[in-house]
Coordinates of C-alpha atoms and ligand atoms in Angstrom, one line a residue:
X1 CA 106.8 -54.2 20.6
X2 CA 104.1 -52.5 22.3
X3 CA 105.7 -50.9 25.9
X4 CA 103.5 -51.4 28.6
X5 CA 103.7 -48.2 30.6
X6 CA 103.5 -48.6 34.4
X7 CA 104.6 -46.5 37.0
X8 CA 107.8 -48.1 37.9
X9 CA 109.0 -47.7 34.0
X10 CA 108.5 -44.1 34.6
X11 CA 110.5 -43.8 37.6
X12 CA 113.4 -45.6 36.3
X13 CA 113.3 -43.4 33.3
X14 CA 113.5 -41.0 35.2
X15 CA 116.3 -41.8 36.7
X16 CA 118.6 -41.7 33.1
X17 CA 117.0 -38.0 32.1
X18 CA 119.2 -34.9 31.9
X19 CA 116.9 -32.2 32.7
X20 CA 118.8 -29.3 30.8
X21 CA 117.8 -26.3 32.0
X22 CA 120.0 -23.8 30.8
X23 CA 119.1 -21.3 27.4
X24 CA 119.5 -22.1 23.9
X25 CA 120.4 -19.3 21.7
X26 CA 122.3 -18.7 18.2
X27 CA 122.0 -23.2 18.2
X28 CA 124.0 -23.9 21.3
X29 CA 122.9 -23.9 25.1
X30 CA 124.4 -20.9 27.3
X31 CA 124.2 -19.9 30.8
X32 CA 122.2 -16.6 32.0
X33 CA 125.0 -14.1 31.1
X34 CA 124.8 -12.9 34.8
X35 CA 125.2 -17.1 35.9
X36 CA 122.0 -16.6 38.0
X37 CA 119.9 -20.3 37.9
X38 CA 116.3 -20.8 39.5
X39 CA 114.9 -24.0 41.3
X40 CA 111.5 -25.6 39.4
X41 CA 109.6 -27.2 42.1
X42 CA 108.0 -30.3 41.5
X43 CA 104.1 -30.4 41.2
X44 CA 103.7 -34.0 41.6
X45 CA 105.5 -34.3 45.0
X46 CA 107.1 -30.9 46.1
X47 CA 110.9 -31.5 45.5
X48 CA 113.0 -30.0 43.4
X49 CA 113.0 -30.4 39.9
X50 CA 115.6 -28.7 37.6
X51 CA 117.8 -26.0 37.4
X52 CA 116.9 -23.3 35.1
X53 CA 119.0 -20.1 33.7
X54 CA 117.4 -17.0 35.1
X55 CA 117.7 -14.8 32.3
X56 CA 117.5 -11.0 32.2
X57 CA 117.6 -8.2 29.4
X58 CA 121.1 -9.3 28.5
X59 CA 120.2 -13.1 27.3
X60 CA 117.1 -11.5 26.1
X61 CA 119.6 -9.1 23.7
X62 CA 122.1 -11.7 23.1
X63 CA 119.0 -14.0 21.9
X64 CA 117.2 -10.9 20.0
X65 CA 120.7 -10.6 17.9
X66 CA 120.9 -14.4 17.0
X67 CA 117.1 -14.2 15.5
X68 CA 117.5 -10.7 13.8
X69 CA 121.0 -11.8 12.1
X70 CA 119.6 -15.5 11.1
X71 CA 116.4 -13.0 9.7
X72 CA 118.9 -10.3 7.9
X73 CA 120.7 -13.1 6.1
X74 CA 118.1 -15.1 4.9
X75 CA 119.3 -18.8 6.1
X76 CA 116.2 -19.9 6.6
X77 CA 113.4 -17.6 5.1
X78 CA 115.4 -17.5 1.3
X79 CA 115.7 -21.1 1.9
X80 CA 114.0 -23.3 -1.0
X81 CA 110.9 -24.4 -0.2
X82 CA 110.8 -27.7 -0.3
X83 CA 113.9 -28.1 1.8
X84 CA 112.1 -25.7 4.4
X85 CA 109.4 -28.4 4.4
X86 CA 111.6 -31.2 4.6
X87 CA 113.6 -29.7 7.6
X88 CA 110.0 -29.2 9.5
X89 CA 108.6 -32.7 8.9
X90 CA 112.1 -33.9 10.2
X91 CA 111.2 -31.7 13.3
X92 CA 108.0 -33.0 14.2
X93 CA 109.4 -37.0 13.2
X94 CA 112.2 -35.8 16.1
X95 CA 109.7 -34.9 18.7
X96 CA 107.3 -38.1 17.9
X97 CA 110.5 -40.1 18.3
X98 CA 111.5 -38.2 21.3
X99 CA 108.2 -38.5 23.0
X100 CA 109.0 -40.4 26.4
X101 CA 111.3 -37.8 27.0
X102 CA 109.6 -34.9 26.6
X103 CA 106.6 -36.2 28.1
X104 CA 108.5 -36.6 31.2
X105 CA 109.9 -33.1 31.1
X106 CA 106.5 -31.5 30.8
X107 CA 105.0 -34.1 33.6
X108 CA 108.3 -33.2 36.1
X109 CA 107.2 -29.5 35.1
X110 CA 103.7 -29.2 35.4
X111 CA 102.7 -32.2 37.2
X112 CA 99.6 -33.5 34.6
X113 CA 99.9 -37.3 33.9
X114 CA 102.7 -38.6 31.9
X115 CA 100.4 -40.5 29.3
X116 CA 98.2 -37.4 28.9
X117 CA 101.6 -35.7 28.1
X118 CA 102.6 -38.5 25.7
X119 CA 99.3 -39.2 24.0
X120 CA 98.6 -35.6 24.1
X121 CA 100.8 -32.7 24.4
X122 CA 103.3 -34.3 22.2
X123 CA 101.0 -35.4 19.8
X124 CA 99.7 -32.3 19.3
X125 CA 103.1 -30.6 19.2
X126 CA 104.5 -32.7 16.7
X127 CA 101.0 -32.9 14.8
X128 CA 101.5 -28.8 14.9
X129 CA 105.1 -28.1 13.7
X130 CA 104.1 -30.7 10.8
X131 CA 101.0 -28.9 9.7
X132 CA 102.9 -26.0 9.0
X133 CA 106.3 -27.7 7.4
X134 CA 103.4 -29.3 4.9
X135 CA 102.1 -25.5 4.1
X136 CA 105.7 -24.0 3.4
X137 CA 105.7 -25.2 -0.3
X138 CA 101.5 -24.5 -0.9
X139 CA 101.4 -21.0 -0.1
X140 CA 100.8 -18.3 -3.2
X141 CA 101.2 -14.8 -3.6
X142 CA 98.9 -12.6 -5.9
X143 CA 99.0 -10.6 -8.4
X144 CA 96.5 -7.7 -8.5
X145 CA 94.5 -6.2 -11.3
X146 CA 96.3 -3.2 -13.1
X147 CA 96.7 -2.2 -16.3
X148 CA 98.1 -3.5 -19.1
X149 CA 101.5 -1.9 -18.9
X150 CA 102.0 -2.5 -15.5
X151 CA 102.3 -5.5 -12.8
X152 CA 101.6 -4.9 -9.3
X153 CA 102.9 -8.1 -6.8
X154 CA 101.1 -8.6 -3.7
X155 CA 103.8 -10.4 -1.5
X156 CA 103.1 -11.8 1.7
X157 CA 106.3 -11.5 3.2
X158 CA 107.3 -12.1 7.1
X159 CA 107.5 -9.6 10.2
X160 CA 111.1 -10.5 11.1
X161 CA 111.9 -11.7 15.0
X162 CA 108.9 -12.8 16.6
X163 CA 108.9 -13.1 20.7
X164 CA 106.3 -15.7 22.1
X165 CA 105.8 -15.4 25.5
X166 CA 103.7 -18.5 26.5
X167 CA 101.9 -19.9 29.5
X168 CA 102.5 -23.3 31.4
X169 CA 99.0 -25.4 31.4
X170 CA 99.8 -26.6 27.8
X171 CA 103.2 -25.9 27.2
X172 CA 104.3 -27.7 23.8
X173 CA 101.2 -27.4 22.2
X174 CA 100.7 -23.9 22.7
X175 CA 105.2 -23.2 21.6
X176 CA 104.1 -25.2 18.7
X177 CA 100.7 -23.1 17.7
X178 CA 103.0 -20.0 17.6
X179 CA 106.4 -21.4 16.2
X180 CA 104.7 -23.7 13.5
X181 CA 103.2 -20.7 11.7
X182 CA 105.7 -18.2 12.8
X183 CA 108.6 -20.3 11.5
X184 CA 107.0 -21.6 8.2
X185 CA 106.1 -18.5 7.1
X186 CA 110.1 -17.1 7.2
X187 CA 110.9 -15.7 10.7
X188 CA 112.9 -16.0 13.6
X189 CA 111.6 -16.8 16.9
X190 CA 112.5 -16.0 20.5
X191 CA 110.6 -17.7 23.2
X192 CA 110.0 -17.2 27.1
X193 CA 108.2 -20.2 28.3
X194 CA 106.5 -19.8 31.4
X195 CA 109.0 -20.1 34.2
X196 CA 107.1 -23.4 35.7
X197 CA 107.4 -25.1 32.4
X198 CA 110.6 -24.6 30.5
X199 CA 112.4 -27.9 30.3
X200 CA 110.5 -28.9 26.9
X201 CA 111.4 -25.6 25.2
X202 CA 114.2 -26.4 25.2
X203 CA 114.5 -29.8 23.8
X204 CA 112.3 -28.6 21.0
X205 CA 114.8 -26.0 20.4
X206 CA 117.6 -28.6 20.3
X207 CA 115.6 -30.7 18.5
X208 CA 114.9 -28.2 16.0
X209 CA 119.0 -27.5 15.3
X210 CA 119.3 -31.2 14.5
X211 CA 116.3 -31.7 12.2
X212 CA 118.1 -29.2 10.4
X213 CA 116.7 -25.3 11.4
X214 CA 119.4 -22.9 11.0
X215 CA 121.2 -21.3 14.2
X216 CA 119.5 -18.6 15.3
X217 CA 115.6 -19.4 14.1
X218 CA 114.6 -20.3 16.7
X219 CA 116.1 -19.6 20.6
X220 CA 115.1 -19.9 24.1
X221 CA 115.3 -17.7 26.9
X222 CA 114.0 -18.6 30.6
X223 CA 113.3 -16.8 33.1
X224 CA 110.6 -14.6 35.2
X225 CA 108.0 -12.4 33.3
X226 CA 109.2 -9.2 34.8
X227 CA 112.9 -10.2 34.2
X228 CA 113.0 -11.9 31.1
X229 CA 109.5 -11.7 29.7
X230 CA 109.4 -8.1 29.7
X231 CA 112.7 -7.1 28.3
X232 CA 111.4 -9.0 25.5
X233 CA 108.4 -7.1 24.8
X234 CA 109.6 -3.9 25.2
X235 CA 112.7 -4.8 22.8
X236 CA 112.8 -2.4 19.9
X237 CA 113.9 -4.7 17.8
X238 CA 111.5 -7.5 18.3
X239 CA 109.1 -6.7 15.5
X240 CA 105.8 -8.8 17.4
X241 CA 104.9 -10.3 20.6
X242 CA 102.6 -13.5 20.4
X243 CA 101.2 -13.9 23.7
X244 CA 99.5 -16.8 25.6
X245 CA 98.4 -16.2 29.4
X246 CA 96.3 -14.4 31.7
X247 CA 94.6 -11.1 30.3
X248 CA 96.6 -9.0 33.5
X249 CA 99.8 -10.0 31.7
X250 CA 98.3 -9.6 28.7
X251 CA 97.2 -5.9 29.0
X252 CA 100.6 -5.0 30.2
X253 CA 101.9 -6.7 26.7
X254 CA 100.1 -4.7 25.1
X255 CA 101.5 -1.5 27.2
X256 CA 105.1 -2.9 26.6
X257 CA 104.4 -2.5 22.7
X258 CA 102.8 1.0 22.7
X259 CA 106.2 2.7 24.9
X260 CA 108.9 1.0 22.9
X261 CA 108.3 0.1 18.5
X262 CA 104.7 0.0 18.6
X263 CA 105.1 -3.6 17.6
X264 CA 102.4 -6.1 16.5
X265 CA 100.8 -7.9 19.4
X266 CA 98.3 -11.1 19.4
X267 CA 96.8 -12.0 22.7
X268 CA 95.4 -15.4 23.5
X269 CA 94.0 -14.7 27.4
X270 CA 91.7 -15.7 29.9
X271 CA 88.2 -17.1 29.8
X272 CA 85.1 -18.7 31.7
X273 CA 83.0 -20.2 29.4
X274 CA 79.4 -21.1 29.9
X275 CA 78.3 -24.7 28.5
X276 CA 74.4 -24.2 28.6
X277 CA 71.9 -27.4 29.0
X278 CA 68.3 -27.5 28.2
X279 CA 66.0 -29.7 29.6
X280 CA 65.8 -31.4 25.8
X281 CA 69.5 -32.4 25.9
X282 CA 71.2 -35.5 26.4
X283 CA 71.6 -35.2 29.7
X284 CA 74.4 -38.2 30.1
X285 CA 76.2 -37.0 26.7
X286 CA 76.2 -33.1 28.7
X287 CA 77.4 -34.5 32.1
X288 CA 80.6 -36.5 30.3
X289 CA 81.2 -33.3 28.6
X290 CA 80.9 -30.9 31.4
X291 CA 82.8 -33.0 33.8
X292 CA 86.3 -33.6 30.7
X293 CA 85.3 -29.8 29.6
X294 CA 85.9 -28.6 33.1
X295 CA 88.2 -31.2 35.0
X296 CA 90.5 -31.8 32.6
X297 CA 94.1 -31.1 32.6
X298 CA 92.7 -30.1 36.5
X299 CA 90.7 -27.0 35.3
X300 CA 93.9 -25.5 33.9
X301 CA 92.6 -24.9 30.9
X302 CA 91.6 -21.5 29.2
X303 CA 88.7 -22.7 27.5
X304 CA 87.5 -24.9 30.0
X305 CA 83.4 -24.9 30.5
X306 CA 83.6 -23.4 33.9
X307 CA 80.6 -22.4 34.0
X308 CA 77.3 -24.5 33.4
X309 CA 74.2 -22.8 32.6
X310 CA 71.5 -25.7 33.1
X311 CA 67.6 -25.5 32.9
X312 CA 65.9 -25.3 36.7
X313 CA 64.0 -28.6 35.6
X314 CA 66.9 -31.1 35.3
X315 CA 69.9 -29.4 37.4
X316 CA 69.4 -32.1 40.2
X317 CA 69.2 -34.9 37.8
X318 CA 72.4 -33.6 35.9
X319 CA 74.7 -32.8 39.0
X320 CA 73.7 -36.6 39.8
X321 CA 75.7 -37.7 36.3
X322 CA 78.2 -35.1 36.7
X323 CA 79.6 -36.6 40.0
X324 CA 79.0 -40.2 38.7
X325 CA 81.3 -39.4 35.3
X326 CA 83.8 -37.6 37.6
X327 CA 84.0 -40.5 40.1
X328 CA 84.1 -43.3 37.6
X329 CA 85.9 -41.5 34.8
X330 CA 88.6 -39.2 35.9
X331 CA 90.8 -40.8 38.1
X332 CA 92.9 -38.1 40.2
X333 CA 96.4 -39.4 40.8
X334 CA 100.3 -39.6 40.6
X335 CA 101.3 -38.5 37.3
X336 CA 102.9 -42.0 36.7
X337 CA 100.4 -44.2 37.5
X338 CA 98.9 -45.0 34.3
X339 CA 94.7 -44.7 35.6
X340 CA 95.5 -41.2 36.3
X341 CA 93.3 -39.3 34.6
X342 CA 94.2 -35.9 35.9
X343 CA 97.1 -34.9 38.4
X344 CA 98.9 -31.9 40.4
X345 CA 98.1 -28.0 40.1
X346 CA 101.7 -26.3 38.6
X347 CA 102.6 -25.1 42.2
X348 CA 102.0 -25.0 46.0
X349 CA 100.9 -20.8 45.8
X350 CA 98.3 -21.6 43.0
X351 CA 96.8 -24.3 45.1
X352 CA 96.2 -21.9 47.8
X353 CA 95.2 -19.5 45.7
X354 CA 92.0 -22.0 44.3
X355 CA 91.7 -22.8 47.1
X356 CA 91.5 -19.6 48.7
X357 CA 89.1 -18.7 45.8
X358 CA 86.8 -21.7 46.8
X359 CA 86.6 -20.4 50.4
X360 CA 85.8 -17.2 49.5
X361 CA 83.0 -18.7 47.3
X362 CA 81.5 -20.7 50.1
X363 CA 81.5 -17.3 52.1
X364 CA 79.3 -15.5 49.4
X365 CA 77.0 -18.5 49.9
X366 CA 78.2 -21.1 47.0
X367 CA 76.5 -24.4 47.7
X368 CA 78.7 -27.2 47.3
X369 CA 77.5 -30.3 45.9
X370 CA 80.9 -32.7 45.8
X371 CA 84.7 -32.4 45.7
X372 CA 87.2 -29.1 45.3
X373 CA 89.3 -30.0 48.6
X374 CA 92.9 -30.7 48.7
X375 CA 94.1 -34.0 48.5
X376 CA 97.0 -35.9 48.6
X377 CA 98.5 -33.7 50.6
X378 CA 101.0 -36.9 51.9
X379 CA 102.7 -36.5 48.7
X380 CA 104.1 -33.2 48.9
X381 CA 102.1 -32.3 45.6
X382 CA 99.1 -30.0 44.8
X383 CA 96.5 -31.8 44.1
X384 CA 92.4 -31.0 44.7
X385 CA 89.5 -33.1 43.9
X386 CA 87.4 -32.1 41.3
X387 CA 84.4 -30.3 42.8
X388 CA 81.1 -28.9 41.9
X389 CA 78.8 -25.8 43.4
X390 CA 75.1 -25.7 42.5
X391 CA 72.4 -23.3 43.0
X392 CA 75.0 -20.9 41.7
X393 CA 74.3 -17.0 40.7
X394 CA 75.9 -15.9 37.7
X395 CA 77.5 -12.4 40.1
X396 CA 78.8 -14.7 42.5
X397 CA 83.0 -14.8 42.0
X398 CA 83.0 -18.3 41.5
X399 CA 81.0 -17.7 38.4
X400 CA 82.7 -14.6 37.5
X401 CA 86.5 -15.3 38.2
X402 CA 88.4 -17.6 36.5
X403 CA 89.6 -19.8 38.8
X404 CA 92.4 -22.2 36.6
X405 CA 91.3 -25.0 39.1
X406 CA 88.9 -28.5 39.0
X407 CA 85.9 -26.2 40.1
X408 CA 82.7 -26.1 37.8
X409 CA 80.0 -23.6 39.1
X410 CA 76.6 -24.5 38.3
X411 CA 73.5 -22.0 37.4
X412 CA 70.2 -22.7 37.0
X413 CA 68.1 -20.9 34.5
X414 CA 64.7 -20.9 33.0
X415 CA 64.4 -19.5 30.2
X416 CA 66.2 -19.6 26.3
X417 CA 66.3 -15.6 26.4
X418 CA 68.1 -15.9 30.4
X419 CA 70.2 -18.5 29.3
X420 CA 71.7 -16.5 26.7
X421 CA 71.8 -13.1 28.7
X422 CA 73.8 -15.4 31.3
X423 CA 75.9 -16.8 28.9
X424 CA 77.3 -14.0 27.4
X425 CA 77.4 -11.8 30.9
X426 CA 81.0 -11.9 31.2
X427 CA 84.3 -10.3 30.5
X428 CA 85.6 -13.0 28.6
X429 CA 84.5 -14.5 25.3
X430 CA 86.6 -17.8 24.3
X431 CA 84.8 -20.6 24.0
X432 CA 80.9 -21.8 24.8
X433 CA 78.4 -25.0 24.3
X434 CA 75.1 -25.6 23.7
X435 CA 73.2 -28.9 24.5
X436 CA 69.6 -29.5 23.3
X437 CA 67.8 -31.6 20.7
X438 CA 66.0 -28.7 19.4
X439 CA 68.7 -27.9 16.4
X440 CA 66.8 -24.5 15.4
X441 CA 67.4 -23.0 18.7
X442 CA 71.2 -24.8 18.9
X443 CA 72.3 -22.6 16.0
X444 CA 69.8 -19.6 17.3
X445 CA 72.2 -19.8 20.3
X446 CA 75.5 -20.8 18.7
X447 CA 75.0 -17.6 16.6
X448 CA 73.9 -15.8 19.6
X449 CA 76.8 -16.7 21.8
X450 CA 79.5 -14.5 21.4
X451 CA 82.7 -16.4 21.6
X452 CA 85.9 -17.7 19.0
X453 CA 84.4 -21.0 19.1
X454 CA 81.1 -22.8 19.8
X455 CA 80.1 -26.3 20.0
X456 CA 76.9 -27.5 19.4
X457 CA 76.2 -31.0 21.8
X458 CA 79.8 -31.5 22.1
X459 CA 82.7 -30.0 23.9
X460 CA 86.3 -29.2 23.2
X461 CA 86.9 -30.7 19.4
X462 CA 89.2 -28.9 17.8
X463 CA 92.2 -29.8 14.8
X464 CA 94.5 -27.9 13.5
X465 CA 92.3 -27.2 10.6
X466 CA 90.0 -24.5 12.8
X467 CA 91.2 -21.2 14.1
X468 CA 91.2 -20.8 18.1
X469 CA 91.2 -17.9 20.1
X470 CA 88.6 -15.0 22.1
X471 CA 86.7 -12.4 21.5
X472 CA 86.2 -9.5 24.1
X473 CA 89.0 -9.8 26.9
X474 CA 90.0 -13.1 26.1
X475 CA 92.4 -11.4 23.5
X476 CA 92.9 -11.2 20.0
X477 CA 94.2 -13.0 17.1
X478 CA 94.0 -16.5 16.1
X479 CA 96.1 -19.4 16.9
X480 CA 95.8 -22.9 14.7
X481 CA 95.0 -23.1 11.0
X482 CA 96.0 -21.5 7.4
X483 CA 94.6 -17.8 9.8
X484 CA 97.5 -18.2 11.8
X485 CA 99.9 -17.7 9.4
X486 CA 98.6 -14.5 8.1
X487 CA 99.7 -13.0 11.6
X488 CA 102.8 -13.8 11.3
X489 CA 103.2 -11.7 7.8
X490 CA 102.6 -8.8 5.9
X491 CA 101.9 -7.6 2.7
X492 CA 104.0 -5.8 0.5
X493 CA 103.1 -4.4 -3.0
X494 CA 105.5 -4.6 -5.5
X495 CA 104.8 -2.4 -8.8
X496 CA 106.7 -2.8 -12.1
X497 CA 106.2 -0.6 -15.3
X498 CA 106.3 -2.2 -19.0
X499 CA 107.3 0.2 -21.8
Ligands
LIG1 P1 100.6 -15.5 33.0 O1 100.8 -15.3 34.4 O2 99.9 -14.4 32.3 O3 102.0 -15.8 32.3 C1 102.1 -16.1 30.9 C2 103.5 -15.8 30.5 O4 103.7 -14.4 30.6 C3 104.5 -16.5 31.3 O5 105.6 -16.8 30.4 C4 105.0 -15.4 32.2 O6 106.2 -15.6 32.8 C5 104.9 -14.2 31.4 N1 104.9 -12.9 32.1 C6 104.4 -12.7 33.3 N2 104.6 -11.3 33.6 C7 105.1 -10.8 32.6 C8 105.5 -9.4 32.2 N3 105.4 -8.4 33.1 N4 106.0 -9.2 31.0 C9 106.2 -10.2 30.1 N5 105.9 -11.5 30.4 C10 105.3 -11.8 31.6 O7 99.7 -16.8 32.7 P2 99.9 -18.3 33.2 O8 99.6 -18.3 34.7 O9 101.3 -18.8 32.8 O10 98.8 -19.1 32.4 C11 97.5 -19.1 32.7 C12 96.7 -18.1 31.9 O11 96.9 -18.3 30.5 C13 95.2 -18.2 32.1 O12 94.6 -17.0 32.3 C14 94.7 -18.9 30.9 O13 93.4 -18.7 30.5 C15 95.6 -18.3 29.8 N6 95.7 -19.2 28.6 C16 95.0 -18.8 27.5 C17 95.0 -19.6 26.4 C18 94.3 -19.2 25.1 O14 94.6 -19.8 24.1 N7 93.5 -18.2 25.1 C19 95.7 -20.8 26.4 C20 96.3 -21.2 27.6 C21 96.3 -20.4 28.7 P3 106.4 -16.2 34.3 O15 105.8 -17.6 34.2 O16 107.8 -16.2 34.6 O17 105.5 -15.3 35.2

């Protein structure tokens, strides 16, 4: 029987959910060790949402100790393969059959609509953790060329406790990019989830212990980034730090490793990627994908095309389809109502902040051409309207700053060799697009572009089959695909003499 989700079914579900907010280390939940809790704040309608442990150095020791001794005695990573694969596929079946629930846990956390949580976020975190279990029993190790009376084995072996520190527009899919690999490859895994966005951490990590994962594979420690994010980077014996968030808190990851074990770091960070149209293009395919490439998930998205780079000629007319896909497309609303598209900012101090950057913006002259105001403010929530500035200059801040808000800034350009120049003029280097019919100059500018991933007349399709992540300061190291495991190993070189 096929449920018919409306909002009333999500309010009374509501009503029956435990929100359990407190850490989940060595397979069991535990109190902060100092007893300290923290109030999550509802995006959807400013109340409060659940309690959550506020976790220091000492959970962040006490969770360290559980990965490194489930590591040291080989529970899980000396496990046979095939029941390692087995216990992962029973994972992701959990969080498929879980998926009302933890849908509502990342909707009460981050305020984005509960059926883009369902049909999304937990799709794509089940979809993840299963495309690694499958890998476990497929990967090889090599032997290299010696001679005759000798063997030399080339083992890729894994790093040991691996601490994910992960951001809060995306939540499950981005814990289950890093613990997928992380965990089918052999290691243990600590993770701070972003304090806004905890609650399905740590159902995943319960789930986890009852598809089977060993005590101690996997914990989960929230808190603050300076109280419990940080201890965990600067732990000596954390033996990598895979990072998702802003690239301010990822340069200081990257500080936290140099002064303590010089331990591996990958950074997945910021970005403001250009999506550049030329007059050629399909102009009502480039509008639907401009507005979903920058609107959705309310702009708080890393890749999102936040920038549009469109040809003098046909600005006017594309702006036109751009406010008619946002207006009939993507319905701003409650979280529960099941036409919301796209719902609340993660808090009241980011609102202000976007909305403080759109100010500032109009200041410097930004030209607005529809939407980015706050609305709904008879909720209690954060929401604002998606919104469009044209007549934009690529130096102005809304074209510069990544703002992590519905707010596209559009600038005009004449020329292939400009539109380039423009494109790549920024600190960041995730993502980018191309539009035009002309397909010698789309892959003359895919090539061109200097981003981790480029789509040519499209925007934002990815699987779990292509590696994701930035070049320049949008970090390094790739997230997604067979890639990803690689940073979660090492080689080591066995030799063996015959004779
Ligand atoms: P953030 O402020 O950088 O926080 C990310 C994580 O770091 C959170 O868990 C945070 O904890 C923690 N943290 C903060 N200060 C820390 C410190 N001193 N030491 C250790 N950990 C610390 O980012 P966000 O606001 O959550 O997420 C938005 C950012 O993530 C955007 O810049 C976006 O582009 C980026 N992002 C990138 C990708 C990608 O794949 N490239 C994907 C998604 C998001 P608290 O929450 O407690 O502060």
């Amino acid at each position: 029987m096929t449920t018919t989700y409306t909002r009333d079914y999500w309010e009374s579900a509501l009503s029956g959910l435990t929100l359990e907010g407190r850490n989940f280390i060595d397979g069991h939940h535990r109190d902060a060790v100092s007893g300290e809790t923290f109030t999550r704040i509802r995006p959807m309608d400013g109340r409060p949402g659940a309690q959550l442990a506020r976790s220091s150095a000492a959970d962040i020791d006490a969770a360290v100790a559980s990965a490194r001794h489930a590591f040291a005695s080989g529970v899980w990573r000396h496990k046979d393969p095939a029941e390692k694969k087995r216990i992962m596929l029973r994972w992701a079946e959990l969080i498929r059959a879980h998926g009302e629930e933890l849908a509502m846990l990342e909707t009460l956390d981050v305020g984005k609509p509960v059926l883009a949580s369902l049909n999304v976020d937990v799709r794509l975190c089940a979809d993840g953790i299963q495309y690694y279990g499958e890998m476990i029993d497929k990967l090889y190790d090599e032997i290299a060329p010696t001679g005759p009376n000798a063997r030399a084995l080339v083992r890729k072996v894994p790093l040991g406790v691996i601490g994910a520190i992960t951001p809060w527009n995306y939540p499950m899919i981005i814990d289950a990019w890093k613990l997928g690999p992380a965990i089918a490859a052999g290691n243990s895994v600590v993770l701070k989830p972003a304090e806004q966005s905890s609650l399905s951490a740590i159902r995943l990590a319960s789930l986890a212990v009852e598809a089977g994962l060993p005590a101690g594979v996997f914990n989960v420690v929230t808190g603050h980034g300076e109280e419990a994010g940080k201890p965990l980077a600067l732990h000596m014996d954390v033996d990598m730090i895979a990072f998702t968030g802003s690239t301010e808190v990822g340069r200081l990851i990257m500080g936290y490793a140099a002064q303590s074990n010089v331990k591996r770091v990958a950074l997945e960070l910021g970005g403001k990627s250009p999506l550049v149209v030329f007059e050629d293009a399909d102009l009502d395919a480039a509008a639907s994908a401009v507005a979903w490439g920058c609107f959705y998930n309310s702009g708080e998205t890393c890749h999102a095309s936040t920038r549009l780079l469109v040809q003098r000629s046909v600005q006017d007319r594309l702006i036109a389809k751009i406010e008619a896909v946002t207006k009939s497309d993507i319905a701003l609303g409650h979280p529960f109502e099941p036409s919301a598209q796209i719902g609340a900012l993660i808090e009241e101090a980011h609102m202000e902040k976007v909305l403080g950057m759109i100010a500032a913006g109009e200041k410097e002259g930004a030209k607005r051409a529809f939407g980015a105001e706050q609305v709904m403010s008879e909720t209690g929530g954060y929401y604002i309207s998606p919104g469009v500035f044209v007549d934009m200059t690529n130096d102005m801040s809304l074209a510069r700053q990544e703002i992590f808000g519905p707010v596209l800034a559009a600038i005009p350009f004449d020329t292939e060799e400009e539109a380039l120049r423009l494109a790549n003029d920024t600190i960041y280097g995730l993502a980018g697009a191309v539009f035009t019919t002309d397909m010698g100059r789309a892959h003359r500018f895919s090539e061109g572009l200097h981003a981790g991933t480029v789509w040519i007349n499209t925007y934002d399709m990815s699987n779990f089959a292509t590696p994701f992540g930035g070049f320049k300061q949008s970090g390094f190291g790739r997230d997604r695909s067979v890639h990803a495991i690689d940073k979660y190993c090492d080689y080591k070189t066995i030799w063996q003499q015959f004779g």
